[in-house]
Amino acid sequence: MDNLTEEPSIPEPKVAYPAMSGARASTPEALLKSGGAESCRTRDESPGGDPGRKQFLAGIAALVGLGALSMPSLVRAGMAAAAEDSADAPDASLLRDGPRFDEDEAENIIVRMQKELQTAMRKPIEQRKWVMVIDLRKCTGCGACTISCIAENHLPAGVVYRPVMEEELGTYPNVSIRSTPRPCMQCETAPCVPVCPVRATWIRPDGIVDMDYDQCIGCRYCMTACPYHARTFDFGYDYSEGTPARQPYEEVPNYEYNKRWQQRKGRSPVGNVRKCHFCSHKIDAGMLPSCVTTCIGYATYFGDANDPESLVSELISRSNKIRLKEEMGTRPRVFYLI
Amino acid sequence: MQPSATVVAPRLNRTIDYRVSLGITFIALLFGAYGVIRVLVFKEHGALTSYVPWGLWVGVYVFLVWLEVGMILTYFLLRRFLQIEGLRLLAPVVMLAAISALIGALFVIGMDLGHPFRFWKAYLQPNFGSLMSWMIWLHTLYLFILVAELFAYFKGKDYVDRWKIYLNFLTYISIPIGVLLIAVIGGLFGVVAARPFWNASVLPLMFFIASLVAGLGLLILLHLIFSPTRGTPQYERTAVRMARVFLGAIIIGMIASLANGLVIAYPNVPAYAEGLKLVLFGPYWWTIWIVHLAIGVLVPLILLGLWRTRLWAIWAASICYLVGFTMVPVNIIIPGLAYPMPTMEGIKEAFHHPKLTFDYAPMFMEWQVVVFAVGLSLLIFTVGYRYIVEPYLREHH
Ligand code: SF4
Ligand code: SF4
């Protein structure tokens, strides 16, 4: 899939990602048709899955999908109502120029990013430059991305890849809340990488900071080196800790880094450091990261910054973009629009 | 110095001493065993969290390394540069004590790993761009040097005399390796730009000074307890001369720490000063004010200032200093981690779990592991003394 082909064809995934290998595997066409919501339905629908777990996770996927599809209209309705209610509503022209989309575009924004991802996947890996853009003015702090990430990567208790930081700004009566999702910044000069004594973490040619759980000795040096607190340690906790039994969903393996990982005490990834990887296993299979497709406010964008036509290229050229702790020179690949 | 004609029988040569020491060792091992089982079998990591990923164990590791390297460096400095007499026959004791501390250190840091049985990867697949790799390799090299030297003592006086030139060579190369090891460990923390409290301190230098002073404290104690010159005028003369150097070293250490602290505190930039505030006024303020500064610095200063020619004062000062110093590495490591980085303060409340917090206080099982490591060090020292040092000293006797 890394070769450029004359005829743009759907990339054949090479990875053992269940959504792609099962009989009902999601195809990129299906993803395009479903506006990316398909990407929420992944391994849980693969044949042989536990029916209880399937139902449970399908339920979550349906809820998140429903939310994703219905939110634009809900948000618009809400905004219209709010505008009517408030005589003091701010003049829209005073708002800074954020990524505003017309109705059709808004609903197809996921489709556009999905298409761009497909295009990027036809290039050799070193010619792709994945970046994420998060529009803080649109983030409602709902935590859907946090939860979808946990569902996608089957994160155990105590491990989180994309928490949303909440800040209260100002003093009464002039107050507001800023919600800042914090994935791994996939830093271009990642300070977490050179400190690893066993080369268990490195930067992929497309910029994603990768991990090898089987190589990691769990020394946690990389955690101390990350200025964004983006690495968490898998202490081996279950959500069902202290209850009579582990729940079926805790038995489901995850497929991070295109490998199968079963959560068991003493076996990786327990005892390892874990972090957000932009859902690299999904990207490699031609899909968008879970947090992108489930963001109810269309606040998270993803794509190839090397493609000048891509949405993310457009967005990161704006003057209202910032990066966290830019002064440290880590050159994050996550941009925020403020 | 020539072997003294007045050398007396060393301590621990009596079965009763040996048994008491072994008894203490086994109590320590027994007490700590359950903590070790909880780490190795139940895969627990104590109170460590994702935001404070290093804690008591790393602190104890640093302390033991300070002792092990500092002891050898000061032994060398006192004998070669300050020409203090009466220390020659203490060499095997110092080597043995250093190896014991080193093994305790390696054990406790091994327990800290998420996958302790993958430690070999650090040897076979190292990343020499990481200071941690350097630390592991230098530490191992140091271990080999000490073991080789101790092996010579084990083989006896003739063997030592025969291989003297090589043993001297080992001693000489152990000095730069020791200095490098300490600097690397200080650098390991110091290079982490994400932790301003560490990054702002000149940790390689501070660790070096700390290692010398702590090592000297232990060396004095070893001399007082194990010196073969015990009971002779030389014994007291050596102790008094060492005490003088010790007093100077404590004062230098104090000035260096004060200068470092002031540089961090004066601009009062929160990112840097927060760690210092935690040390001085945080929940564990007493560890620095009472344990370190009062017991570990003030008492030895008074004792050595007023009665440095009295053996009891030297005894008490070195014990107090060592006890007080145990808290220093922990007070460097934990406060450096125990607060969110500037602009990332929201992370504190972003997602709730007991392992996603900046609050850390060592759990009982962590102390158990530390006691086990100390027991392990004691075991090696006791057995080594009985079967290596004692026969060697007896030959001289
Ligand atoms: S955010 Fe942290 S973990 Fe992610 S690449 Fe940067 S330094 Fe590494
Ligand atoms: S915890 Fe793992 S990835 Fe992080 S530095 Fe240690 S070995 Fe490397």
PDB file of C-alpha atoms and ligand atoms in Angstrom, chain A residues 183-187 190-193 209 225-228 230-231 275, ligand 1:
ATOM      1  CA  PRO A 183      -3.579  13.068  22.949  1.00  0.00           C
ATOM      2  CA  CYS A 184       0.088  12.193  22.545  1.00  0.00           C
ATOM      3  CA  MET A 185       1.544  15.083  20.592  1.00  0.00           C
ATOM      4  CA  GLN A 186       3.608  12.701  18.406  1.00  0.00           C
ATOM      5  CA  CYS A 187       6.424  15.223  18.800  1.00  0.00           C
ATOM      6  CA  ALA A 190      10.125  13.607  20.891  1.00  0.00           C
ATOM      7  CA  PRO A 191      12.043  13.776  24.190  1.00  0.00           C
ATOM      8  CA  CYS A 192      10.574  10.431  25.195  1.00  0.00           C
ATOM      9  CA  VAL A 193      12.372   8.578  22.408  1.00  0.00           C
ATOM     10  CA  VAL A 209       5.724   7.761  17.931  1.00  0.00           C
ATOM     11  CA  ALA A 225      10.727  12.796  29.842  1.00  0.00           C
ATOM     12  CA  CYS A 226       7.330  13.615  28.342  1.00  0.00           C
ATOM     13  CA  PRO A 227       6.404  17.236  29.033  1.00  0.00           C
ATOM     14  CA  TYR A 228       2.741  16.553  28.257  1.00  0.00           C
ATOM     15  CA  ALA A 230       1.063  11.754  27.686  1.00  0.00           C
ATOM     16  CA  ARG A 231       2.426   8.404  28.795  1.00  0.00           C
ATOM     17  CA  LYS A 275       0.383   6.113  24.961  1.00  0.00           C
TER      18      LYS A 275
HETATM   19  S1  SF4 C   1       3.703  13.912  23.733  1.00  0.00           S
HETATM   20 FE1  SF4 C   1       5.064  12.906  25.152  1.00  0.00          FE
HETATM   21  S2  SF4 C   1       4.842  10.730  24.667  1.00  0.00           S
HETATM   22 FE2  SF4 C   1       4.010  11.879  22.923  1.00  0.00          FE
HETATM   23  S3  SF4 C   1       5.748  12.034  21.514  1.00  0.00           S
HETATM   24 FE3  SF4 C   1       5.711  13.919  22.742  1.00  0.00          FE
HETATM   25  S4  SF4 C   1       7.114  13.450  24.432  1.00  0.00           S
HETATM   26 FE4  SF4 C   1       6.597  11.507  23.502  1.00  0.00          FE
END
